[in-house]
CSV table of C-alpha atoms and ligand atoms in Angstrom, one decimal:
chain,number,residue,atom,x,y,z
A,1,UNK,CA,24.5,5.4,-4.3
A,2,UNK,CA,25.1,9.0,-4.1
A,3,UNK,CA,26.1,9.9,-0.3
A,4,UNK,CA,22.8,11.9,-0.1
A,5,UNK,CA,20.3,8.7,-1.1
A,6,UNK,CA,22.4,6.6,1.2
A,7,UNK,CA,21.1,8.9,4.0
A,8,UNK,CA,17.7,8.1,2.8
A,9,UNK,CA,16.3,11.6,2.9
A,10,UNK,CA,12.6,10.9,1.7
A,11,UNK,CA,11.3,7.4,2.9
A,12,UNK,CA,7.6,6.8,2.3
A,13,UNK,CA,5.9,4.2,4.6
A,14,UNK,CA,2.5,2.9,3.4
A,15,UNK,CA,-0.1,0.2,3.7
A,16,UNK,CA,-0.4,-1.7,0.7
A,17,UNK,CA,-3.6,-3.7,1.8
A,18,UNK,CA,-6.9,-1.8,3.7
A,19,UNK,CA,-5.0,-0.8,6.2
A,20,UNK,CA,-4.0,-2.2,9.7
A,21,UNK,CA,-0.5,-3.5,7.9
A,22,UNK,CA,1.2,-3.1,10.9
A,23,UNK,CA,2.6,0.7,9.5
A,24,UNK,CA,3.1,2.0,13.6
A,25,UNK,CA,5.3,-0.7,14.3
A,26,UNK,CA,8.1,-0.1,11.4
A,27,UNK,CA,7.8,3.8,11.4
A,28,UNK,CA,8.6,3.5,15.1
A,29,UNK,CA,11.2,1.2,13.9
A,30,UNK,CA,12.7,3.4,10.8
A,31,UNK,CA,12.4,6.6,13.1
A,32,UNK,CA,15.7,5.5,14.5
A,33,UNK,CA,17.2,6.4,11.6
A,34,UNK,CA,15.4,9.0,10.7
A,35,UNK,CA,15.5,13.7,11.8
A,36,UNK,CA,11.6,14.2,11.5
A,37,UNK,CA,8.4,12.2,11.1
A,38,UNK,CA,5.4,13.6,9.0
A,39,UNK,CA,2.2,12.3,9.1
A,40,UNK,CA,0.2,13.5,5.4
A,41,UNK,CA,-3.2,12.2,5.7
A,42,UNK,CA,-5.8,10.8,7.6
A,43,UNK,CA,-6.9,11.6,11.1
A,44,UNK,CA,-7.7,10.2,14.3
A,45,UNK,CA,-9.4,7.2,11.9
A,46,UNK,CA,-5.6,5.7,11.9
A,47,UNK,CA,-4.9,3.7,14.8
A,48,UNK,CA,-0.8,2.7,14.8
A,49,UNK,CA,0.1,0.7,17.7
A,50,UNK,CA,3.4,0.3,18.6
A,51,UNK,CA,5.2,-2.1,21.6
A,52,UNK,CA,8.1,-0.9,22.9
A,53,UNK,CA,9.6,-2.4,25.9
A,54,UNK,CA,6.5,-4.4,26.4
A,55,UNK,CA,4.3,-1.2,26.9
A,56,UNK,CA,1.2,-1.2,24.5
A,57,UNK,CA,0.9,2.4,22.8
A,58,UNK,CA,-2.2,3.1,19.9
A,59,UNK,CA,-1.7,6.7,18.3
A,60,UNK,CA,-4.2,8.0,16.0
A,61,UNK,CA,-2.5,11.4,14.7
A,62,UNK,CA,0.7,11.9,16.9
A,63,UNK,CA,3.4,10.2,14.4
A,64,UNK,CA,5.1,7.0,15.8
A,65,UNK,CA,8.2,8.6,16.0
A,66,UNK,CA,7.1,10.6,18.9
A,67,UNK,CA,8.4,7.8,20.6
A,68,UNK,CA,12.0,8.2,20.0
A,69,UNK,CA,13.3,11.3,22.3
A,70,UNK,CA,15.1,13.9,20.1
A,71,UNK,CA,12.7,13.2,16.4
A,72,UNK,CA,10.7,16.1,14.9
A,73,UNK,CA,7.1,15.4,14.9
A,74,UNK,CA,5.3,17.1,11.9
A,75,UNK,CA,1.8,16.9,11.5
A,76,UNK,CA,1.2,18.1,7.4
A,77,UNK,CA,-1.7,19.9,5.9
A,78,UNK,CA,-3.0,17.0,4.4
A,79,UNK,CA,-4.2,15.4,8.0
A,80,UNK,CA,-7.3,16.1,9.1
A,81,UNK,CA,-7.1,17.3,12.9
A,82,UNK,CA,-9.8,16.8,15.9
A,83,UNK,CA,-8.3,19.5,18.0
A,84,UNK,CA,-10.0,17.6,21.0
A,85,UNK,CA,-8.9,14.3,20.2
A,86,UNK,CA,-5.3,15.8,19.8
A,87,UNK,CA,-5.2,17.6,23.0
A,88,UNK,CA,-6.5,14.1,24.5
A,89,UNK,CA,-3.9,11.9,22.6
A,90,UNK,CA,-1.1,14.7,24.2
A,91,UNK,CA,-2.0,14.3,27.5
A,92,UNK,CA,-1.8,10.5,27.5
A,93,UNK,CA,1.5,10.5,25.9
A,94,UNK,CA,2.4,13.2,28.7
A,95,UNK,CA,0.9,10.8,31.2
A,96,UNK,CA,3.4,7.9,29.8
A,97,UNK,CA,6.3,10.3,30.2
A,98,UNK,CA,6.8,11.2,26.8
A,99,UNK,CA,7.8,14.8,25.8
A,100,UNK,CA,5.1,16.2,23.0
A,101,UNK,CA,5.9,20.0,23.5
A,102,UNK,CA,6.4,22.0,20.8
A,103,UNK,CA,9.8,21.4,20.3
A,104,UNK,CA,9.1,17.7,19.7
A,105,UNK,CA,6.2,18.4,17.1
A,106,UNK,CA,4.3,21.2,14.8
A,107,UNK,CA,0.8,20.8,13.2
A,108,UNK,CA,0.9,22.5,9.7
A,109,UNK,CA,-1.5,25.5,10.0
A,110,UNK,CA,-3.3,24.4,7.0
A,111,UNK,CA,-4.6,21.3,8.7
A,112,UNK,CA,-8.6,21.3,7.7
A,113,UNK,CA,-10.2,21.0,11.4
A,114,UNK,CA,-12.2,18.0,12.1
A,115,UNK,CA,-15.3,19.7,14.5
A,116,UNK,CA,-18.1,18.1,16.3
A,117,UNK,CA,-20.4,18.7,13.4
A,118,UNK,CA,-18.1,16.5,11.5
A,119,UNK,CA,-18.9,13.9,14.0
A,120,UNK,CA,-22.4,13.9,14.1
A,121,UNK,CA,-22.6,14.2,9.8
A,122,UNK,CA,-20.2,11.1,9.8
A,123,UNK,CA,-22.9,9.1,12.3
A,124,UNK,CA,-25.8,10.1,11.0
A,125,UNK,CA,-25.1,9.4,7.4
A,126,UNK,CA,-23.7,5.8,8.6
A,127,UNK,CA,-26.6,5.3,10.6
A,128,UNK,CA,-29.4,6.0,7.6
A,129,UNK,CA,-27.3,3.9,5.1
A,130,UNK,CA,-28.2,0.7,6.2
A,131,UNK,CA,-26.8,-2.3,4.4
A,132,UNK,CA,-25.1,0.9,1.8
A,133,UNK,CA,-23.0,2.4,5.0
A,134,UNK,CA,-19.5,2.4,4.4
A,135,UNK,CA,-18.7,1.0,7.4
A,136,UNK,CA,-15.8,4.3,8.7
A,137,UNK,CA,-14.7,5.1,12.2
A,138,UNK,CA,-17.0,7.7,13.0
A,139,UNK,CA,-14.5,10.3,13.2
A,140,UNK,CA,-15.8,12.7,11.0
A,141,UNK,CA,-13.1,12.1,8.6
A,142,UNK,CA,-15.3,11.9,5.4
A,143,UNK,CA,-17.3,15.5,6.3
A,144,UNK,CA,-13.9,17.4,7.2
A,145,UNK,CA,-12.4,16.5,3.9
A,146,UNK,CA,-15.7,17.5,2.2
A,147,UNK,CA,-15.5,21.3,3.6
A,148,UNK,CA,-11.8,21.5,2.9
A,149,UNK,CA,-12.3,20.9,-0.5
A,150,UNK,CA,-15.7,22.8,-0.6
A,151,UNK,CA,-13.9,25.5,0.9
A,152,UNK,CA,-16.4,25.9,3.5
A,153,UNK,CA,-13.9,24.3,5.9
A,154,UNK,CA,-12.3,25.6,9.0
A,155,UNK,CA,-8.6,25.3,9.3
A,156,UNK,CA,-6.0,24.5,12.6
A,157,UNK,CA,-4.7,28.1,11.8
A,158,UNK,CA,-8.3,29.9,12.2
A,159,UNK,CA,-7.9,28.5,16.1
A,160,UNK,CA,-5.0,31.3,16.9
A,161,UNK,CA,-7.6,34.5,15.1
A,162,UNK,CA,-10.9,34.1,17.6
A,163,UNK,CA,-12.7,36.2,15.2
A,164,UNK,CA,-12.0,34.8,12.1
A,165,UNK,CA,-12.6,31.2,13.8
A,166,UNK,CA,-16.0,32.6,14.8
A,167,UNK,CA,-17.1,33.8,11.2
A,168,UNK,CA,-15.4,30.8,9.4
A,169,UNK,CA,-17.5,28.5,11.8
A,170,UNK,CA,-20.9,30.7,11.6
A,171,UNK,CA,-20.0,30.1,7.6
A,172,UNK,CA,-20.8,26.9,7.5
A,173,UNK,CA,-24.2,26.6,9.8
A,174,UNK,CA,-26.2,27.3,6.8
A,175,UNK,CA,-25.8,24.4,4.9
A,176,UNK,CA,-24.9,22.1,8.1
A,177,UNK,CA,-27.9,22.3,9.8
A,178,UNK,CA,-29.3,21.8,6.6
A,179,UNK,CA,-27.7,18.7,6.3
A,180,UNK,CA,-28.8,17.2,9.7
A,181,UNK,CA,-32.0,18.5,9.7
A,182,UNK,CA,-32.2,15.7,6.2
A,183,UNK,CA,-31.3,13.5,8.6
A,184,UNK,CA,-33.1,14.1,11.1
A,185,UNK,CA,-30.6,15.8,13.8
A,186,UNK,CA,-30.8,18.5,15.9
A,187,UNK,CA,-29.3,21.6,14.7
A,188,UNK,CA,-26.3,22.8,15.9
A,189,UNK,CA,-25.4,26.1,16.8
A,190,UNK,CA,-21.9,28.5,16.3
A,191,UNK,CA,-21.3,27.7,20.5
A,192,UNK,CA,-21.7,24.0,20.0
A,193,UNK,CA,-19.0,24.2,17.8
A,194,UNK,CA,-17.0,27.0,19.1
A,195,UNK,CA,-16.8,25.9,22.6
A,196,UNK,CA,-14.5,22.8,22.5
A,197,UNK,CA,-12.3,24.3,20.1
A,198,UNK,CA,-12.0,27.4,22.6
A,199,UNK,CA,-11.5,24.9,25.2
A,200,UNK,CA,-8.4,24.0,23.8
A,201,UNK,CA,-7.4,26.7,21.8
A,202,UNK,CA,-4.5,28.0,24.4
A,203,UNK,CA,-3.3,24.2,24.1
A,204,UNK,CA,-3.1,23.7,20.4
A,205,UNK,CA,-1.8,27.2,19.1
A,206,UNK,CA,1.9,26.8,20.1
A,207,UNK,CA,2.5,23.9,17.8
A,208,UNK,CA,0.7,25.6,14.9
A,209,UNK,CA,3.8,26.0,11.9
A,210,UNK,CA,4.1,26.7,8.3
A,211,UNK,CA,5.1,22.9,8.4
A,212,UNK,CA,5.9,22.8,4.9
A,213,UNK,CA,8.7,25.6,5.0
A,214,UNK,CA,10.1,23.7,8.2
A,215,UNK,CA,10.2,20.7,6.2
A,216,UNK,CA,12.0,22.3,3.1
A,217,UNK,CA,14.6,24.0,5.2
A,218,UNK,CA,15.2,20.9,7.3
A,219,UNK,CA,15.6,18.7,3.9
A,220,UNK,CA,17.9,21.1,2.6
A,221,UNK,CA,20.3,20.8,6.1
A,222,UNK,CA,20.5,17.0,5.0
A,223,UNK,CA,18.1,16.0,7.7
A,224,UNK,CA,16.6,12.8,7.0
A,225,UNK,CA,12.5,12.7,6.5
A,226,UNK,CA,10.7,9.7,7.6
A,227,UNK,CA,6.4,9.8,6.1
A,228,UNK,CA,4.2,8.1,7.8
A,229,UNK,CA,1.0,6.5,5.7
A,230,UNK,CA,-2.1,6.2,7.4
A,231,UNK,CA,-4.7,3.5,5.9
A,232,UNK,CA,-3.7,1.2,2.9
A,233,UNK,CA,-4.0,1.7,-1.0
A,234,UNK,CA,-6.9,-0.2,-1.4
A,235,UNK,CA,-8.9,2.8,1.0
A,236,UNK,CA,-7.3,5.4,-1.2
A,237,UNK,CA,-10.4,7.7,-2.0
A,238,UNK,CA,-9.0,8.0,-5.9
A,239,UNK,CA,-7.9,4.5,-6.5
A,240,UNK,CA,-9.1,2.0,-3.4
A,241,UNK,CA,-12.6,0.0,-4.0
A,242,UNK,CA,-15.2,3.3,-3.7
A,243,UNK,CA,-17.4,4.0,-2.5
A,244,UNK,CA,-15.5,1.7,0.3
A,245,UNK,CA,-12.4,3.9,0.6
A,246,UNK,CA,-11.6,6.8,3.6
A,247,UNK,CA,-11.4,10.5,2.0
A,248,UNK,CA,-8.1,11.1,1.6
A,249,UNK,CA,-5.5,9.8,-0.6
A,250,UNK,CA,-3.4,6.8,1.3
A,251,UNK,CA,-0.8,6.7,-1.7
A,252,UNK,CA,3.1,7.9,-1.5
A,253,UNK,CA,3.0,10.7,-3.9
A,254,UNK,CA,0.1,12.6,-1.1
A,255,UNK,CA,3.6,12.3,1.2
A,256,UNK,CA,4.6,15.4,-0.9
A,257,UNK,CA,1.5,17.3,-1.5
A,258,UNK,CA,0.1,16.8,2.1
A,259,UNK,CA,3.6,17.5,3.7
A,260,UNK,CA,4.1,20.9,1.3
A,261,UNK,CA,7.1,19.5,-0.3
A,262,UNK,CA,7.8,18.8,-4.1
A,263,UNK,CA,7.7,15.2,-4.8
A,264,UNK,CA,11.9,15.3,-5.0
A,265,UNK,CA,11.3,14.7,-0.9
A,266,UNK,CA,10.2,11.3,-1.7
A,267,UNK,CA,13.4,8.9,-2.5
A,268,UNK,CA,11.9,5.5,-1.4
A,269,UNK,CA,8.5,4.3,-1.0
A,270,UNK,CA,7.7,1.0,1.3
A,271,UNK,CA,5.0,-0.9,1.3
A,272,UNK,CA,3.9,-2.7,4.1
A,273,UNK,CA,1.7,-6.0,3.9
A,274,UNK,CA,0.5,-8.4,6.2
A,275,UNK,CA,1.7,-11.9,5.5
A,276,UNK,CA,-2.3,-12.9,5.2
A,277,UNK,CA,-4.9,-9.8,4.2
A,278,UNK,CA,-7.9,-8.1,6.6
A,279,UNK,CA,-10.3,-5.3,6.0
A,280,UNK,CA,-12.4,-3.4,8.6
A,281,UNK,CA,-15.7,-1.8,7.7
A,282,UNK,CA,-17.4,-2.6,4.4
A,283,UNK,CA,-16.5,-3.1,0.7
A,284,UNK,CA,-15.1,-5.9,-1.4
A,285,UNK,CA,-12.5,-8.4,0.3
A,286,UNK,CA,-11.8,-11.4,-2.5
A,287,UNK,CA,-9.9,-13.4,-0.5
A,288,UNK,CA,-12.0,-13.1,2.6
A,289,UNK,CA,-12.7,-16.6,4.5
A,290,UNK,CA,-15.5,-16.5,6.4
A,291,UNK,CA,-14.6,-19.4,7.9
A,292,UNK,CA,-13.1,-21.1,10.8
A,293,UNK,CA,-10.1,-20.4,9.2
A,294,UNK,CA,-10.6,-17.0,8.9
A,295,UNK,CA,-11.6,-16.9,12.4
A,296,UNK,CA,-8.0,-18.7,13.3
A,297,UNK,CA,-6.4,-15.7,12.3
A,298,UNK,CA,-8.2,-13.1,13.7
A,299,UNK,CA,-7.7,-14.7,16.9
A,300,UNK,CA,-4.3,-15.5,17.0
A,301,UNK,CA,-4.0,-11.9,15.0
A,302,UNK,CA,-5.9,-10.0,17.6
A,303,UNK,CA,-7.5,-8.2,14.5
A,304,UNK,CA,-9.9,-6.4,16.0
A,305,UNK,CA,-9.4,-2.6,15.4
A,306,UNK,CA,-7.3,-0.2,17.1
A,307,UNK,CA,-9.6,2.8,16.9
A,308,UNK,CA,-12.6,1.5,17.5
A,309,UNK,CA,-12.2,-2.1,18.6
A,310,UNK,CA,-14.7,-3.4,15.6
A,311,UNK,CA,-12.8,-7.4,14.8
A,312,UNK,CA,-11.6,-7.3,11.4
A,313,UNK,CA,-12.6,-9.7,8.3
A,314,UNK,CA,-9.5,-11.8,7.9
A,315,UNK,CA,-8.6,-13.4,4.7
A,316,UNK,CA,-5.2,-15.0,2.4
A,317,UNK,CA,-3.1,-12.4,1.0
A,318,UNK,CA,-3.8,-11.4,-2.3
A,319,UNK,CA,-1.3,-10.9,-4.7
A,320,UNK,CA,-3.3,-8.7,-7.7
A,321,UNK,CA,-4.5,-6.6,-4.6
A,322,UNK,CA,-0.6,-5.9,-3.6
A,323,UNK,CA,0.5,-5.7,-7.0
A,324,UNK,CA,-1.8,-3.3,-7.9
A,325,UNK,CA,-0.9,-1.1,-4.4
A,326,UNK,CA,3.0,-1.8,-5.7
A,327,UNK,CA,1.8,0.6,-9.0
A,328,UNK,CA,-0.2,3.2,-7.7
A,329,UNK,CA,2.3,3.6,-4.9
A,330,UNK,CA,5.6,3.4,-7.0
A,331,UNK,CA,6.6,0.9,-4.3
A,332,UNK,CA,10.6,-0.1,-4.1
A,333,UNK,CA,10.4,-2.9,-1.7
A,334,UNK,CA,8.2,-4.7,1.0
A,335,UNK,CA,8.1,-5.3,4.9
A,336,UNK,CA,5.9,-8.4,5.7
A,337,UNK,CA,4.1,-8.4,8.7
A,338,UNK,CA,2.7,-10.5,11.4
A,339,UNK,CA,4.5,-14.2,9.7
A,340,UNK,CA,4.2,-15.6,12.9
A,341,UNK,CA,0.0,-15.8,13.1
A,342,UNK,CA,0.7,-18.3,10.8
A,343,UNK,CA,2.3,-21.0,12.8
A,344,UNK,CA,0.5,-23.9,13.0
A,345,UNK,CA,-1.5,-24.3,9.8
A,346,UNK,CA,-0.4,-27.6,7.3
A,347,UNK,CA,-0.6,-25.5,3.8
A,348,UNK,CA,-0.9,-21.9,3.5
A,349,UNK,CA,-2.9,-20.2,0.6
A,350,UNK,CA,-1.8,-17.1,-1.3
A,351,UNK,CA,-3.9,-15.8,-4.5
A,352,UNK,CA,-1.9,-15.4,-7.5
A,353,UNK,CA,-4.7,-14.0,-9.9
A,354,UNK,CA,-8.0,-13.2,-10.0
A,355,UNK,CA,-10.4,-14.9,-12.9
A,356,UNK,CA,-13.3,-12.5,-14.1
A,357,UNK,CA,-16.1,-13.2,-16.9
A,358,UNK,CA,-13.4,-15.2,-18.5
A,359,UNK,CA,-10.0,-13.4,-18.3
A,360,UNK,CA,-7.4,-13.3,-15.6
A,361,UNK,CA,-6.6,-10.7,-13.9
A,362,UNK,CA,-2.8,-10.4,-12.2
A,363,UNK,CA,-3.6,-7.1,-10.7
A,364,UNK,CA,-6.7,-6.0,-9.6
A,365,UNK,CA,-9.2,-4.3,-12.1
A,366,UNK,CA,-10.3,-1.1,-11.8
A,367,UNK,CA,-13.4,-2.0,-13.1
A,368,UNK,CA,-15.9,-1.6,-10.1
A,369,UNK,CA,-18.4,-4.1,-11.7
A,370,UNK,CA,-15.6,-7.2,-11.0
A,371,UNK,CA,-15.0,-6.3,-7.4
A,372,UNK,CA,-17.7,-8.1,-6.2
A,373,UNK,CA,-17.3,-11.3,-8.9
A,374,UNK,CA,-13.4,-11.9,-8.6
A,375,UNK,CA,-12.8,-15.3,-8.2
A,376,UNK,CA,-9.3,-15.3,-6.6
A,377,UNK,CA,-7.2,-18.8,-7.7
A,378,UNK,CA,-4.6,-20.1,-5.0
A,379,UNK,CA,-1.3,-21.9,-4.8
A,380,UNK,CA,-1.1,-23.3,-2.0
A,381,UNK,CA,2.2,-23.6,-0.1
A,382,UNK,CA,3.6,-25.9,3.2
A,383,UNK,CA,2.6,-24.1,6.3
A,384,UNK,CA,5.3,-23.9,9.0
A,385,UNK,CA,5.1,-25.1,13.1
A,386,UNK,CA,7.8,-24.0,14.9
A,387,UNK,CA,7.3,-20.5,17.2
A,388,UNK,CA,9.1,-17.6,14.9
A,389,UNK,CA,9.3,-14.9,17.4
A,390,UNK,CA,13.2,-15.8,18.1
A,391,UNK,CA,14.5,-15.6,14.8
A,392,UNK,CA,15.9,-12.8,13.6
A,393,UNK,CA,18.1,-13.9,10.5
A,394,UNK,CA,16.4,-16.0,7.9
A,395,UNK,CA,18.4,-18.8,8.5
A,396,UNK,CA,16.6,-18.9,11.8
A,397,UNK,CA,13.5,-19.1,10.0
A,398,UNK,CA,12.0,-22.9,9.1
A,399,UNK,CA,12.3,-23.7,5.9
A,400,UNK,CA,8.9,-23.6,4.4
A,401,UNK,CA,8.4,-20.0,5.9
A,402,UNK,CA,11.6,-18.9,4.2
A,403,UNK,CA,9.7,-20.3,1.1
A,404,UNK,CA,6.8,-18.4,1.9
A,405,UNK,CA,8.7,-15.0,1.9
A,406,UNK,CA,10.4,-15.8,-1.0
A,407,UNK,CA,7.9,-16.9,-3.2
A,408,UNK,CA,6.4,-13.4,-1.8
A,409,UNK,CA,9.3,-11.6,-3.2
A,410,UNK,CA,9.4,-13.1,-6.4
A,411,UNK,CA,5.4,-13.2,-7.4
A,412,UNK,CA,5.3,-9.1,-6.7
A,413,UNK,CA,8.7,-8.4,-7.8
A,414,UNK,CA,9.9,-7.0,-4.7
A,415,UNK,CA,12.5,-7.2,-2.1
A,416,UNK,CA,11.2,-7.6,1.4
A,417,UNK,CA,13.4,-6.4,3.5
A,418,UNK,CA,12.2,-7.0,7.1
A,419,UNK,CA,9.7,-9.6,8.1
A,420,UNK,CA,7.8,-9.2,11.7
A,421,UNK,CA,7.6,-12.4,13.6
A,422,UNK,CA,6.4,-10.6,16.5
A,423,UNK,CA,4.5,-7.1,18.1
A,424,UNK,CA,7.2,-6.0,19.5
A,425,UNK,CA,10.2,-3.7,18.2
A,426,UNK,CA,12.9,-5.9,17.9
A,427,UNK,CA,10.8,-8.9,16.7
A,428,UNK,CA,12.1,-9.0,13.5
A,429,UNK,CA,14.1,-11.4,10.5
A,430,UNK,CA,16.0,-8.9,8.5
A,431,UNK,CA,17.9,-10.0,6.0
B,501,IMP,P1,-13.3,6.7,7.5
B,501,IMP,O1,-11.9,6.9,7.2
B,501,IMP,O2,-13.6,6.8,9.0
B,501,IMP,O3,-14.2,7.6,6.7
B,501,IMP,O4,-13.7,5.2,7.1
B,501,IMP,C1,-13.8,4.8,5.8
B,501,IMP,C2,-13.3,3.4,5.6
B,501,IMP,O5,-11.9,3.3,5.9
B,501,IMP,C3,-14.0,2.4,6.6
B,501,IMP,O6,-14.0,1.1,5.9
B,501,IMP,C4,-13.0,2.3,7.7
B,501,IMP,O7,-13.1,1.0,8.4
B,501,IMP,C5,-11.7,2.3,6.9
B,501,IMP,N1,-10.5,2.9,7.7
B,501,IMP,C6,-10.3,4.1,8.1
B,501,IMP,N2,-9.2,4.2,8.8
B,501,IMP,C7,-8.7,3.0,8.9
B,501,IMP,C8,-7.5,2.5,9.5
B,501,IMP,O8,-6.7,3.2,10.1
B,501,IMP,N3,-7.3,1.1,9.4
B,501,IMP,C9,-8.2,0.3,8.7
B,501,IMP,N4,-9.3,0.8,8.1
B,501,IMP,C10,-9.6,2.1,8.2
């Protein structure tokens, strides 16, 4: 290995499920060894919590590494950024004694600009979808990606020209109002908008950056760049289960185009998994067990989401699903999370393939007909009963959950190279 790939310059962390992997966790973890953390996509829809010391901390759009004093905290164009919920996340990292000025972290000033309007579209739609709604966070994620590529959108650098702010804002009233109006919303009006962006304004505009230049000269010093997914492949808005995806693209290459950097930044891609599979919101779930099994493990798993608190649908892992991430993200290895919510049950299931109108599938289909009809086929495997959160070598681990990692390994293809036994940071079996 050449001396600069053993630095690792360009590690991608994603979620290779729907999300909720566990991703906070390990980039908190990897930041240690990393210069700068970028976050590329998604918003404040992301919830990443991390334990350190015992202390509980969810981020929705600060990266995780804003935990380690000393790491460069980049927020890339490709986010989408509520400038309120920003300043709000700040002040509670301030509050927990944690430096987040502007020499700890730059917001790209091509960030689209999540606004209240966004907000209201997101809910509105949701609520007159019925049984069709897609289930999101109600962040206004969806509607800030549509004006960014409609190029009606307002971006984080319009905050620091009042004036162009102002015109870029009464740009897109038009068709806005429009839009509520369909659904039966007030209107809103240029002040509705402008006044909780002004609000904040003076807060925001010292971190804005031409991130991607920062990134590039930083790369070229030898500095080592740590991305941060939000969300999972299988939410990916180009290759997840759509309509049932989020609006931006979850995958590794996105590190490069939402970070402003060729795709020679990205050296290594993870993928992180939980050792059993959950999904928030709606949209096909094979594996789900909506059962008092399924149950088990969101209880012991405390799945119940980090942004807005909704309990997760809980299911086995499934194989096709992760191989299928393992493509579209080029992944080079896995971290397998959460082992330890396992304890306790006699055999453990794990879909190999799918079966669909006759054929087997090993990865999932694209086909968007067979979503809904998979019929997932299980091995089953010897559960495990002894507490893991000790171990920390596999040789600490019982048997049959050494088994269970391994057969992991070998069905995707994949190295794992950490398994979490625990929340906290150090509550891992690496090998
Ligand atoms: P949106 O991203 O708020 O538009 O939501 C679209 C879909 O993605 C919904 O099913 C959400 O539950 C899901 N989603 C968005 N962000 C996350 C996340 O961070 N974890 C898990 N699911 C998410």
């Amino acid at each position: 290995m050449s001396e600069q790939g053993s630095r690792e310059q360009g590690l991608v962390i994603v979620g290779a499920q729907w999300g909720d992997e566990g991703k906070g966790k390990l980039v908190d973890l990897y930041a240690e060894q990393a210069d700068v953390v970028v976050r590329y996509q998604g918003g404040t829809n992301a919830g990443h919590t991390l334990v350190v010391h015992g202390v509980k901390t969810v981020l929705h759009l600060i990266p995780s590494g804003i935990l380690h004093p000393g790491k460069r905290c980049v927020i890339g164009n490709g986010c989408v950024v509520d400038p309120v919920a920003l300043v709000a996340e700040m002040d509670e990292l301030v509050a927990a004694g944690v430096d987040v000025s502007p020499a700890r972290l730059c917001i790209s000033h091509a960030a689209p600009a999540i606004l209240d309007v966004h907000k209201r579209l997101d809910r509105a739609r949701e609520g007159a979808a019925g049984d069709a709604r897609i289930g999101t966070t109600g962040r206004g994620i969806g509607p800030a990606y549509e004006d960014a590529v409609s190029r009606h959108g307002v971006r984080l650098g319009d905050l620091a020209d009042p004036q162009r702010l102002r015109q870029r804002v009464e740009g897109l009233l038009f068709e806005k109002n429009a839009l509520l109006a369909a659904y039966g919303q007030a209107p809103v009006t240029a002040a509705d908008i402008l006044d909780p962006l002004e609000a904040v304004r003076d807060r925001i505009v010292p971190y804005l950056a031409d991130a991607g230049a920062e990134l590039a000269a930083r790369r070229k010093a030898g500095e080592r760049l740590l991305f941060e997914g939000a969300q999972g492949a299988l939410l990916d808005v180009w290759h997840g289960t759509y309509p049932f995806v989020t609006s931006s693209s979850t995958v590794a290459a996105n590190a490069a185009v939402g970070s402003g950097l060729g795709p020679q930044a990205i050296g290594r891609v993870l993928g992180v998994t939980k050792a059993y599979a959950t999904r928030v919101g709606s949209g096909p779930f094979p594996t789900e067990l909506d059962d008092a099994v399924g149950a088990r493990i969101r209880e012991v798993g405390r799945e119940f989401g980090a942004t807005t608190g909704r309990p997760r649908r809980c299911g086995w892992l499934d194989l096709p699903a992760l191989r299928y991430a393992a493509r579209i993200n080029g992944l080079t290895s896995l971290a397998l999370m959460k082992l330890d919510v396992l304890q306790g049950f006699e055999t453990l299931k794990v879909c190999t393939e799918y079966t669909w109108r006759g054929r087997t599938y090993e990865e999932m289909p694209t086909e968007p007909a067979a979503w809904s009809e998979l019929v997932p086929v299980y091995a089953e495997l010897p559960g495990f009963d002894a507490d893991l959160r000790a171990a920390r070598r596999p040789d600490d681990l019982p048997a049959t959950a050494r088994a269970f990692v391994d057969r992991i390994a070998a069905w995707t293809g994949l190295p794992i190279e950490l398994v979490s036994v625990g929340p906290g940071r150090d509550e891992n079996v690496v090998p």
